[in-house]
Coordinates of C-alpha atoms in Angstrom, one line a residue:
Chain D
V1 CA 0.0 0.0 0.0
I2 CA 1.2 3.5 -0.8
N3 CA 0.5 6.2 1.8
V4 CA -0.3 9.5 0.1
S5 CA -0.8 12.7 2.1
I6 CA -2.5 15.6 0.5
I7 CA -1.8 19.0 2.1
G8 CA -4.5 21.5 1.0
L9 CA -7.9 20.1 0.1
G10 CA -9.2 22.4 -2.5
L11 CA -10.3 21.7 -6.1
I12 CA -7.0 20.1 -7.1
G13 CA -6.1 18.4 -3.8
G14 CA -9.6 17.0 -3.5
S15 CA -9.8 15.8 -7.1
L16 CA -6.4 14.1 -6.6
G17 CA -7.7 12.3 -3.6
L18 CA -10.9 11.2 -5.4
A19 CA -9.0 10.1 -8.5
L20 CA -6.3 8.1 -6.5
R21 CA -8.9 6.4 -4.4
E22 CA -10.9 5.4 -7.5
S23 CA -7.8 4.2 -9.3
P24 CA -6.7 0.5 -9.3
I25 CA -3.6 1.4 -7.2
N26 CA -3.6 0.4 -3.6
V27 CA -3.4 3.7 -1.7
V28 CA -4.3 5.2 1.6
V29 CA -5.0 8.9 1.3
S30 CA -4.6 11.2 4.3
G31 CA -5.4 14.9 4.2
W32 CA -4.9 18.1 6.0
D33 CA -6.2 21.6 5.4
R34 CA -6.0 24.8 7.5
D35 CA -9.7 25.0 7.1
P36 CA -11.4 22.2 9.2
G37 CA -14.5 22.5 6.9
A38 CA -12.4 21.4 3.9
I39 CA -11.3 18.3 5.9
V40 CA -14.9 17.4 6.6
G41 CA -15.8 18.0 3.0
A42 CA -12.9 15.8 1.8
L43 CA -13.9 13.0 4.2
T44 CA -17.6 13.3 3.2
S45 CA -16.9 13.2 -0.5
G46 CA -14.4 10.4 -0.1
A47 CA -11.4 12.4 -1.3
I48 CA -9.5 11.3 1.8
E49 CA -9.9 8.5 4.3
R50 CA -7.6 9.7 7.1
P51 CA -8.0 13.3 8.3
A52 CA -4.9 14.8 10.0
I53 CA -5.1 17.4 12.8
T54 CA -1.5 18.6 12.4
L55 CA 0.9 18.8 9.6
A56 CA 3.3 16.5 11.5
E57 CA 0.6 13.8 11.7
A58 CA -0.3 14.4 8.0
V59 CA 3.2 13.6 6.7
A60 CA 4.8 11.3 9.2
E61 CA 3.7 8.0 7.5
A62 CA 3.5 9.3 3.9
D63 CA 5.4 7.7 1.0
V64 CA 4.2 10.6 -1.2
V65 CA 3.4 14.1 0.1
V66 CA 1.4 16.3 -2.3
V67 CA 1.3 20.0 -1.3
A68 CA -1.8 21.2 -3.0
T69 CA -2.1 24.7 -1.5
P70 CA -1.8 28.0 -3.4
V71 CA 1.8 28.6 -4.4
M72 CA 2.6 31.3 -1.7
V73 CA 1.3 29.0 1.0
V74 CA 3.6 26.2 -0.2
Q75 CA 6.5 28.4 0.9
S76 CA 5.4 28.2 4.5
I77 CA 4.2 24.6 4.4
L78 CA 7.6 23.3 3.2
P79 CA 9.7 24.2 6.3
A80 CA 6.7 23.2 8.6
I81 CA 6.6 19.6 7.2
A82 CA 10.4 19.2 6.7
P83 CA 11.2 17.8 10.2
Y84 CA 8.5 15.2 10.0
L85 CA 9.1 13.7 6.6
K86 CA 10.0 10.0 6.3
A87 CA 13.4 9.3 4.8
G88 CA 12.9 8.5 1.1
A89 CA 9.5 10.2 0.9
V90 CA 8.5 11.8 -2.4
V91 CA 7.5 15.5 -2.0
T92 CA 5.6 17.1 -4.8
D93 CA 3.2 20.0 -5.3
V94 CA 0.6 21.2 -7.9
A95 CA 1.6 24.9 -8.2
S96 CA 1.3 26.7 -11.6
T97 CA 4.9 27.9 -11.5
K98 CA 7.8 25.7 -10.7
A99 CA 11.3 27.3 -10.7
Q100 CA 10.6 29.6 -7.6
L101 CA 9.0 26.7 -5.8
M102 CA 11.9 24.3 -6.6
A103 CA 14.2 26.9 -5.1
W104 CA 12.1 27.2 -1.9
A105 CA 11.8 23.4 -1.6
E106 CA 15.5 22.8 -2.1
E107 CA 16.2 25.2 0.8
A108 CA 13.5 23.9 3.1
L109 CA 13.6 20.1 2.6
P110 CA 16.1 17.5 3.9
S111 CA 18.4 15.9 1.4
N112 CA 17.0 12.4 2.1
V113 CA 13.6 13.1 0.4
S114 CA 13.0 13.2 -3.3
L115 CA 11.7 16.6 -4.6
I116 CA 9.7 16.4 -7.8
G117 CA 7.7 19.5 -8.8
G118 CA 4.3 18.8 -10.3
H119 CA 1.7 20.7 -12.3
P120 CA -1.4 19.1 -13.7
M121 CA -2.6 21.0 -16.7
A122 CA -6.2 20.9 -15.5
G123 CA -8.4 23.1 -13.5
S124 CA -11.4 25.3 -13.5
E125 CA -12.3 28.9 -12.6
Q126 CA -14.2 27.2 -9.7
H127 CA -12.4 26.3 -6.6
G128 CA -12.8 24.5 -3.3
I129 CA -13.4 20.9 -2.2
Y130 CA -17.0 20.9 -3.3
H131 CA -16.1 21.3 -6.9
A132 CA -13.5 18.4 -6.8
R133 CA -14.1 15.5 -9.1
A134 CA -12.3 12.3 -9.9
N135 CA -12.1 12.9 -13.6
L136 CA -10.6 16.3 -13.4
F137 CA -7.2 15.0 -14.7
H138 CA -8.5 12.7 -17.4
N139 CA -6.1 12.9 -20.4
A140 CA -4.6 16.1 -19.0
V141 CA -0.8 16.6 -19.4
Y142 CA 0.8 16.5 -15.9
C143 CA 4.2 18.3 -15.9
L144 CA 6.8 16.9 -13.5
T145 CA 10.0 18.8 -12.8
P146 CA 12.3 16.5 -10.8
H147 CA 15.1 17.9 -8.7
E148 CA 18.6 16.6 -9.5
Q149 CA 18.6 14.6 -6.2
A150 CA 15.3 12.9 -6.8
T151 CA 15.8 9.1 -7.1
P152 CA 14.7 7.2 -10.2
E153 CA 12.5 5.1 -7.9
A154 CA 10.8 8.2 -6.6
L155 CA 10.2 9.5 -10.1
A156 CA 8.8 6.1 -11.2
L157 CA 6.4 6.0 -8.2
L158 CA 5.1 9.5 -8.9
E159 CA 4.7 8.7 -12.6
K160 CA 2.7 5.6 -11.7
L161 CA 0.3 7.7 -9.6
V162 CA 0.0 10.3 -12.4
V163 CA -0.9 7.6 -14.9
A164 CA -3.3 6.0 -12.3
I165 CA -5.4 9.2 -12.2
G166 CA -5.7 9.3 -16.0
A167 CA -3.2 12.0 -16.7
R168 CA -0.1 12.0 -18.9
P169 CA 3.3 12.7 -17.2
L170 CA 5.6 15.1 -19.1
L171 CA 9.1 15.6 -17.6
M172 CA 10.8 18.9 -18.1
P173 CA 13.1 21.3 -16.3
A174 CA 11.3 23.8 -14.0
A175 CA 12.5 26.8 -16.0
T176 CA 11.3 25.3 -19.2
H177 CA 7.9 24.6 -17.7
D178 CA 7.7 28.2 -16.5
A179 CA 8.6 29.6 -19.9
Y180 CA 5.9 27.4 -21.6
V181 CA 3.1 28.2 -19.2
A182 CA 3.8 31.9 -19.4
A183 CA 2.8 31.7 -23.1
V184 CA -0.1 29.2 -23.1
S185 CA -1.6 29.7 -19.6
H186 CA -0.5 33.0 -18.0
L187 CA -0.8 35.2 -21.1
P188 CA -4.3 33.8 -21.8
F189 CA -5.6 34.7 -18.3
L190 CA -4.0 38.1 -18.4
L191 CA -5.7 38.8 -21.8
S192 CA -8.9 37.7 -20.3
I193 CA -8.5 40.0 -17.4
A194 CA -7.3 42.9 -19.6
L195 CA -10.3 42.5 -22.0
T196 CA -12.8 42.5 -19.1
Q197 CA -11.2 45.5 -17.4
L198 CA -10.9 47.6 -20.5
T199 CA -14.4 47.1 -21.7
A200 CA -16.2 47.1 -18.3
T201 CA -14.6 50.4 -17.2
D202 CA -15.7 52.1 -20.4
D203 CA -18.3 54.8 -19.9
Q204 CA -20.6 53.2 -22.4
W205 CA -20.4 49.8 -20.7
S206 CA -24.0 49.8 -19.3
I207 CA -25.4 49.6 -22.9
M208 CA -22.3 48.0 -24.5
S209 CA -22.6 45.1 -22.1
M210 CA -26.0 44.1 -23.6
V211 CA -24.4 43.6 -27.0
A212 CA -21.6 41.3 -25.6
A213 CA -22.4 37.7 -26.5
T214 CA -20.8 34.3 -26.4
G215 CA -17.4 35.4 -27.9
Y216 CA -17.1 37.9 -25.1
R217 CA -18.2 35.3 -22.5
D218 CA -15.5 32.8 -23.6
L219 CA -12.7 35.3 -24.0
T220 CA -13.3 36.7 -20.5
R221 CA -13.9 33.4 -18.7
L222 CA -10.5 33.3 -17.1
A223 CA -11.1 36.7 -15.5
S224 CA -13.5 34.8 -13.2
G225 CA -10.6 32.7 -11.8
D226 CA -9.1 33.1 -8.4
P227 CA -7.4 36.6 -8.1
V228 CA -5.0 35.4 -5.4
M229 CA -3.8 32.4 -7.6
H230 CA -3.4 34.7 -10.6
R231 CA -1.5 37.3 -8.5
D232 CA 0.9 34.6 -7.1
I233 CA 1.5 33.2 -10.6
C234 CA 2.5 36.6 -11.8
L235 CA 4.7 37.3 -8.8
T236 CA 6.5 33.9 -9.2
N237 CA 6.8 34.0 -13.0
A238 CA 7.1 37.7 -13.8
E239 CA 10.4 37.3 -15.8
A240 CA 8.8 34.7 -18.2
I241 CA 5.5 36.5 -18.5
R242 CA 6.8 40.0 -19.2
P243 CA 8.2 39.4 -22.7
W244 CA 5.0 37.7 -23.8
L245 CA 3.0 40.8 -22.7
H246 CA 5.3 43.0 -24.6
N247 CA 5.2 40.8 -27.7
M248 CA 1.4 40.8 -27.6
A249 CA 1.3 44.6 -27.2
D250 CA 3.6 44.9 -30.2
F251 CA 1.5 42.4 -32.2
L252 CA -1.7 44.3 -31.5
S253 CA -0.1 47.7 -32.3
R254 CA 1.1 46.3 -35.7
L255 CA -2.3 44.8 -36.3
A256 CA -4.0 48.1 -35.7
E257 CA -2.1 49.5 -38.7
Q258 CA -3.2 46.6 -40.9
L259 CA -6.9 46.9 -40.5
D260 CA -7.3 48.3 -44.0
D261 CA -5.1 45.7 -45.7
P262 CA -7.3 42.8 -46.9
E263 CA -4.3 40.6 -47.9
A264 CA -2.5 40.9 -44.6
L265 CA -5.7 40.3 -42.6
Q266 CA -6.7 37.3 -44.7
A267 CA -3.2 35.8 -44.4
L268 CA -3.1 36.3 -40.6
F269 CA -6.6 34.9 -40.0
D270 CA -6.0 31.9 -42.3
S271 CA -2.8 31.1 -40.5
A272 CA -4.2 31.4 -37.0
K273 CA -7.2 29.3 -37.9
Q274 CA -4.9 26.6 -39.4
H275 CA -2.7 26.6 -36.3
R276 CA -5.6 26.5 -33.9
N277 CA -7.3 23.6 -35.7
E278 CA -4.0 21.7 -35.9
W279 CA -3.5 22.1 -32.2
L280 CA -7.1 20.9 -31.5
R281 CA -6.5 17.8 -33.7
N282 CA -3.2 16.9 -32.0
R283 CA -4.9 17.4 -28.6
D284 CA -7.8 15.0 -29.6
N285 CA -5.3 12.5 -31.0
R286 CA -3.6 12.3 -27.6
D287 CA -6.6 10.5 -26.1
G288 CA -5.8 7.0 -25.2
L289 CA -2.1 7.2 -26.1
A290 CA 0.8 6.1 -24.0
P291 CA 2.4 8.5 -21.5
L292 CA 4.3 11.4 -23.1
P293 CA 8.0 11.0 -23.4
P294 CA 10.4 12.9 -21.1
I295 CA 11.5 16.3 -22.5
A296 CA 15.1 17.4 -22.1
V297 CA 15.1 16.0 -18.6
E298 CA 18.9 16.1 -18.4
H299 CA 18.6 19.9 -18.1
A300 CA 16.7 19.5 -14.9
L301 CA 20.0 19.3 -13.2
D302 CA 20.7 23.0 -13.7
V303 CA 17.4 24.7 -13.3
T304 CA 17.0 24.9 -9.5
N305 CA 20.4 26.4 -8.9
G306 CA 20.8 29.4 -11.1
P307 CA 19.9 32.9 -10.1
E308 CA 17.0 32.9 -12.6
C309 CA 15.0 30.5 -10.5
Chain Q
V1 CA -49.3 35.5 -43.9
I2 CA -46.0 37.3 -43.9
N3 CA -43.7 36.5 -46.9
V4 CA -40.1 36.4 -45.7
S5 CA -37.2 35.9 -48.2
I6 CA -33.8 34.9 -47.0
I7 CA -30.9 35.6 -49.3
G8 CA -27.9 33.5 -48.3
L9 CA -28.6 30.2 -46.6
G10 CA -25.7 29.7 -44.2
L11 CA -25.6 29.3 -40.4
I12 CA -27.5 32.5 -39.7
G13 CA -29.9 32.5 -42.7
G14 CA -30.7 28.8 -42.2
S15 CA -31.2 29.3 -38.5
L16 CA -33.5 32.3 -39.1
G17 CA -35.6 30.2 -41.5
L18 CA -35.9 27.3 -39.0
A19 CA -36.7 29.7 -36.1
L20 CA -39.3 31.6 -38.1
R21 CA -41.0 28.5 -39.4
E22 CA -41.1 27.0 -35.8
S23 CA -42.5 30.2 -34.4
P24 CA -46.3 30.9 -33.9
I25 CA -46.2 33.6 -36.6
N26 CA -47.8 32.7 -39.9
V27 CA -44.9 33.0 -42.4
V28 CA -43.9 31.6 -45.7
V29 CA -40.1 31.5 -46.0
S30 CA -38.5 31.6 -49.4
G31 CA -34.7 31.3 -49.9
W32 CA -31.9 31.8 -52.3
D33 CA -28.2 31.0 -52.2
R34 CA -25.6 31.2 -54.9
D35 CA -24.7 27.6 -54.0
P36 CA -27.5 25.3 -55.1
G37 CA -26.3 22.8 -52.5
A38 CA -27.2 25.2 -49.7
I39 CA -30.7 25.7 -51.2
V40 CA -31.2 21.9 -51.2
G41 CA -29.9 21.7 -47.6
A42 CA -32.3 24.5 -46.5
L43 CA -35.2 22.7 -48.1
T44 CA -34.3 19.4 -46.6
S45 CA -33.9 20.8 -43.1
G46 CA -37.0 22.8 -43.4
A47 CA -35.3 26.2 -43.1
I48 CA -37.2 27.3 -46.2
E49 CA -40.2 26.1 -48.0
R50 CA -39.9 27.9 -51.3
P51 CA -36.6 27.8 -53.2
A52 CA -35.9 30.6 -55.6
I53 CA -33.7 30.2 -58.7
T54 CA -33.1 33.9 -59.2
L55 CA -32.8 36.9 -56.9
A56 CA -35.7 38.5 -58.7
E57 CA -37.9 35.6 -58.0
A58 CA -36.6 35.4 -54.4
V59 CA -37.7 39.0 -53.5
A60 CA -40.7 39.8 -55.8
E61 CA -43.4 38.7 -53.3
A62 CA -41.5 39.4 -50.1
D63 CA -42.8 41.5 -47.3
V64 CA -39.4 41.1 -45.5
V65 CA -36.1 40.5 -47.2
V66 CA -33.3 39.3 -45.0
V67 CA -29.9 39.5 -46.7
A68 CA -27.9 36.9 -44.7
T69 CA -24.7 36.8 -46.8
P70 CA -21.2 37.8 -45.7
V71 CA -21.0 41.6 -45.4
M72 CA -18.9 42.1 -48.6
V73 CA -21.5 40.1 -50.6
V74 CA -24.3 42.2 -49.3
Q75 CA -22.8 45.1 -51.3
S76 CA -23.4 43.3 -54.6
I77 CA -26.7 41.8 -53.6
L78 CA -28.4 45.1 -52.8
P79 CA -28.3 46.6 -56.3
A80 CA -29.2 43.2 -57.7
I81 CA -32.4 42.9 -55.7
A82 CA -33.3 46.6 -55.8
P83 CA -35.4 46.6 -59.1
Y84 CA -37.5 43.7 -57.9
L85 CA -38.5 44.8 -54.4
K86 CA -42.2 45.2 -53.6
A87 CA -43.1 48.8 -52.6
G88 CA -43.3 48.9 -48.8
A89 CA -41.0 45.9 -48.3
V90 CA -38.7 45.7 -45.3
V91 CA -35.1 45.1 -46.2
T92 CA -32.7 43.9 -43.5
D93 CA -29.4 42.1 -43.1
V94 CA -27.4 40.2 -40.5
A95 CA -23.9 41.6 -41.0
S96 CA -21.6 42.2 -38.0
T97 CA -21.0 45.8 -38.9
K98 CA -23.7 48.3 -39.7
A99 CA -22.6 51.8 -40.7
Q100 CA -20.9 50.9 -44.0
L101 CA -23.7 48.6 -44.9
M102 CA -26.4 51.3 -44.2
A103 CA -24.5 53.6 -46.5
W104 CA -24.4 51.0 -49.3
A105 CA -28.0 50.2 -48.9
E106 CA -29.1 53.8 -48.9
E107 CA -27.4 54.2 -52.2
A108 CA -28.7 51.0 -53.8
L109 CA -32.3 50.7 -52.6
P110 CA -35.4 52.6 -53.8
S111 CA -36.9 55.1 -51.3
N112 CA -40.2 53.1 -51.1
V113 CA -38.7 50.3 -49.1
S114 CA -37.9 50.4 -45.4
L115 CA -34.2 49.8 -44.6
I116 CA -33.5 48.4 -41.1
G117 CA -30.0 47.0 -40.4
G118 CA -30.0 43.9 -38.3
H119 CA -27.3 42.1 -36.2
P120 CA -28.3 39.1 -34.1
M121 CA -25.7 38.7 -31.3
A122 CA -25.5 34.9 -31.8
G123 CA -23.3 32.8 -33.9
S124 CA -20.7 30.1 -33.8
E125 CA -17.3 29.4 -35.2
Q126 CA -19.0 26.8 -37.3
H127 CA -20.8 27.9 -40.5
G128 CA -23.0 26.6 -43.3
I129 CA -26.6 25.5 -43.5
Y130 CA -25.8 22.1 -41.9
H131 CA -25.0 23.8 -38.6
A132 CA -28.2 25.9 -38.6
R133 CA -30.6 25.4 -35.7
A134 CA -33.9 26.9 -34.6
N135 CA -32.7 27.9 -31.2
L136 CA -29.6 29.8 -32.3
F137 CA -31.2 33.2 -31.4
H138 CA -32.8 32.1 -28.1
N139 CA -32.4 35.0 -25.7
A140 CA -29.8 36.7 -27.9
V141 CA -29.8 40.5 -28.2
Y142 CA -30.8 41.4 -31.8
C143 CA -29.5 44.8 -32.8
L144 CA -31.7 46.8 -35.2
T145 CA -30.4 50.0 -36.8
P146 CA -33.3 51.6 -38.7
H147 CA -32.7 54.1 -41.4
E148 CA -34.5 57.5 -41.0
Q149 CA -36.9 56.7 -43.8
A150 CA -38.0 53.3 -42.4
T151 CA -41.7 53.4 -41.4
P152 CA -42.9 52.7 -37.9
E153 CA -45.0 49.8 -39.3
A154 CA -41.9 48.3 -40.9
L155 CA -40.0 48.5 -37.7
A156 CA -42.9 47.0 -35.7
L157 CA -43.1 44.1 -38.2
L158 CA -39.4 43.4 -38.0
E159 CA -39.4 43.6 -34.2
K160 CA -42.3 41.1 -34.2
L161 CA -40.3 38.6 -36.2
V162 CA -37.2 39.1 -33.9
V163 CA -39.3 38.4 -30.8
A164 CA -40.9 35.4 -32.6
I165 CA -37.5 33.7 -33.0
G166 CA -36.8 34.1 -29.3
A167 CA -34.4 37.1 -29.6
R168 CA -34.5 40.5 -28.0
P169 CA -34.6 43.6 -30.2
L170 CA -32.3 46.4 -29.3
L171 CA -32.6 49.6 -31.3
M172 CA -29.6 51.9 -31.8
P173 CA -27.9 54.0 -34.5
A174 CA -25.6 52.1 -36.8
A175 CA -22.4 54.0 -35.7
T176 CA -23.2 53.3 -32.1
H177 CA -23.6 49.6 -32.9
D178 CA -20.3 49.5 -34.6
A179 CA -18.5 51.2 -31.7
Y180 CA -19.9 48.7 -29.3
V181 CA -19.2 45.6 -31.2
A182 CA -15.6 46.8 -31.9
A183 CA -15.1 46.4 -28.1
V184 CA -17.1 43.4 -27.2
S185 CA -16.9 41.3 -30.3
H186 CA -14.1 42.4 -32.7
L187 CA -11.5 43.0 -30.1
P188 CA -12.1 39.5 -28.6
F189 CA -11.7 37.7 -31.9
L190 CA -8.5 39.7 -32.7
L191 CA -7.1 38.8 -29.3
S192 CA -8.0 35.1 -29.9
I193 CA -6.2 35.3 -33.3
A194 CA -3.2 37.2 -31.9
L195 CA -2.8 34.7 -29.1
T196 CA -2.9 31.7 -31.4
Q197 CA -0.5 33.2 -33.9
L198 CA 2.0 34.5 -31.4
T199 CA 2.3 31.1 -29.5
A200 CA 1.9 28.8 -32.5
T201 CA 4.7 30.5 -34.4
D202 CA 7.1 30.3 -31.5
D203 CA 10.1 27.9 -32.1
Q204 CA 9.2 26.0 -28.9
W205 CA 5.6 25.4 -30.0
S206 CA 5.9 21.7 -30.7
I207 CA 6.5 21.0 -27.0
M208 CA 4.8 24.1 -25.6
S209 CA 1.6 23.0 -27.4
M210 CA 1.4 19.9 -25.2
V211 CA 1.2 22.1 -22.1
A212 CA -1.6 24.2 -23.5
A213 CA -4.9 23.3 -21.8
T214 CA -8.5 24.4 -21.4
G215 CA -7.6 28.1 -20.8
Y216 CA -5.7 28.2 -24.1
R217 CA -8.5 26.3 -25.8
D218 CA -11.2 28.8 -24.8
L219 CA -9.1 31.9 -25.4
T220 CA -8.2 30.8 -28.9
R221 CA -11.7 29.5 -29.8
L222 CA -12.5 32.5 -32.0
A223 CA -9.4 32.0 -34.1
S224 CA -11.2 29.0 -35.6
G225 CA -13.9 31.3 -37.0
D226 CA -14.3 32.2 -40.6
P227 CA -11.3 34.2 -41.8
V228 CA -13.3 35.9 -44.6
M229 CA -15.9 37.1 -42.2
H230 CA -13.3 38.4 -39.8
R231 CA -11.4 40.1 -42.6
D232 CA -14.5 41.9 -43.8
I233 CA -15.5 42.9 -40.3
C234 CA -12.1 44.6 -39.9
L235 CA -12.3 46.2 -43.3
T236 CA -15.7 47.7 -42.6
N237 CA -15.1 48.7 -39.0
A238 CA -11.4 49.6 -38.9
E239 CA -11.9 53.1 -37.4
A240 CA -13.8 51.8 -34.5
I241 CA -11.5 48.8 -33.9
R242 CA -8.2 50.6 -34.1
P243 CA -8.4 52.5 -30.9
W244 CA -9.4 49.4 -28.9
L245 CA -6.3 47.6 -30.2
H246 CA -4.1 50.5 -29.2
N247 CA -5.8 50.7 -25.8
M248 CA -5.3 47.0 -25.3
A249 CA -1.6 47.2 -26.3
D250 CA -1.1 50.1 -23.8
F251 CA -2.9 48.2 -21.1
L252 CA -0.7 45.1 -21.6
S253 CA 2.5 47.2 -21.7
R254 CA 1.6 48.8 -18.4
L255 CA 0.7 45.5 -16.9
A256 CA 4.1 44.1 -17.9
E257 CA 5.6 46.6 -15.6
Q258 CA 3.3 45.7 -12.7
L259 CA 4.1 42.0 -12.5
D260 CA 6.1 42.5 -9.3
D261 CA 3.5 44.6 -7.6
P262 CA 1.2 42.4 -5.5
E263 CA -1.2 45.2 -4.6
A264 CA -1.7 46.4 -8.1
L265 CA -2.1 42.9 -9.4
Q266 CA -4.6 42.0 -6.7
A267 CA -6.7 45.2 -7.3
L268 CA -6.8 44.6 -11.0
F269 CA -7.7 40.9 -10.8
D270 CA -10.3 41.5 -8.1
S271 CA -11.9 44.3 -10.2
A272 CA -11.9 42.2 -13.4
K273 CA -13.5 39.2 -11.6
Q274 CA -16.2 41.4 -10.1
H275 CA -17.0 43.1 -13.4
R276 CA -17.1 39.7 -15.3
N277 CA -19.3 38.1 -12.7
E278 CA -21.7 41.0 -12.7
W279 CA -21.9 40.9 -16.4
L280 CA -22.7 37.2 -16.2
R281 CA -25.4 37.8 -13.6
N282 CA -27.1 40.5 -15.7
R283 CA -27.0 38.3 -18.7
D284 CA -28.6 35.4 -16.9
N285 CA -31.2 37.8 -15.5
R286 CA -32.2 38.8 -19.0
D287 CA -33.8 35.4 -19.6
G288 CA -37.5 35.6 -19.9
L289 CA -37.7 39.4 -19.6
A290 CA -39.5 41.7 -22.0
P291 CA -37.8 43.0 -25.1
L292 CA -35.1 45.5 -24.5
P293 CA -35.9 49.2 -24.7
P294 CA -34.8 51.3 -27.7
I295 CA -31.5 53.0 -27.2
A296 CA -31.0 56.6 -28.5
V297 CA -32.9 55.7 -31.6
E298 CA -33.5 59.3 -32.4
H299 CA -29.8 59.6 -33.3
A300 CA -30.4 57.0 -36.1
L301 CA -31.5 59.9 -38.2
D302 CA -27.9 61.1 -38.5
V303 CA -25.8 58.1 -38.7
T304 CA -26.2 56.9 -42.2
N305 CA -25.4 60.3 -43.8
G306 CA -22.1 61.4 -42.3
P307 CA -18.8 60.7 -43.9
E308 CA -17.9 58.4 -41.0
C309 CA -20.3 55.8 -42.1

């Protein structure tokens, strides 16, 4: 039996617990949250079977510890659990940015545990244990950013759990992860927020808002996400996000000068449509395939040490 | 019985036919398309009951003519149907931009018909008669931009049809319409296209694309829309769209310099979330309410004449 301890029982932590307990793997899932209501919710829904009153109790027996709190909270959780971790335990997390977290963890954790950052590419603008569901990770890519001192056995164990919840492990260095999500995850939510803010603070908004339809609804969806999570993502990944915002600003300024140019517009719109449809096709084709191959995992050795992390 | 003629049997024209024929109003729907396959599709699905071989035949008996072709095609349809229109007929369209179209129509149409621009705020990135459905307009706002010479009876008739298909008429001047949709409809699709193009042409895209998840999918959805429609929207509404692109570029550039500022980020993200959720609430509250009131319709007198149209 594998003892898994989930610290932080929100949407992701709760869904992990549900998915693990529904999987064919023999696990015992314990859980802790600073909010006792979340612990009760997780017990009631079956996301965990063993509630823990203290962090020490939560991790003492754990083979795998998943810190599933907001990223800024992970920073304080790590030193608090460090003294109680079992030798050889796997410590992972689910935060949206990885390099900063790997640096914090390296400093806080003893060297006899295996640190492997984690980021399931699944979520929702909803949050909290009551939105947790076992199929949240189904077919989602699950990024893993192993520290150089993580053992191969630890990595194999974590990959096994990731596959068991229906997700697809993708190994990469923490800095690489952060550069990618800046483009495909953080830039999108910032665009969503910017669109909402720009339009909704316009002095014509009260009437303009009635004309807004499904396109507006979808493009602004991410603005309904958790402001604290979005803030912390920006704070821990500012260097990677900033150039994408500037690139986007330049792109839009150039586009503004092409609005009378039928050929340029058509070429751009054709190209974007083709790219988007190709991405969708590849995404659909992933369903039911084998786990994704490791990506440049050898570089993982460097990424937690440099000043850029 | 009201004779309605639909010129252009794609997603919108076909859905209009289906919705009108399912409504309690006593209508006979004829239809024409330059593609005979679309006429067959519309007959088969029940979107029209009387196919027309020529434009003359399509409009000769019509009390209401709906030109539901792409906006650039409307420009050539209008002079082609003008000689055959019944005196007193209502002529409307469904194009996404209105001022340019009203100017074309004013020039092309005889003075004994009532010109009322139309724009249902409903659609899909899919197109063609085979995606048409009767409930496409359910609860959608349907903008109407009446020309100064449109009769009150003509406007009442068109409003009756709009209500019959489950939509909510909203009267406004054409230039006002175009300013609003630039912000809540055209800016969103341009952001969607820009995000797709910027990320998918990055040299890391082949791996980065695997990390892209539901947020990316939703924010890029509009890039899968019809490139020709998007191009023509830009060409006919460039003046209204351009400042929004520049405002967005400025907004993103400023945001890039605030990524280390927790208070500024939190305030922005809280504000956007609040605005977005309020918009969603108001939108949900519209369901089942009475038709929306006219907006500044008295200004409609001016908007088709000025050089800005």
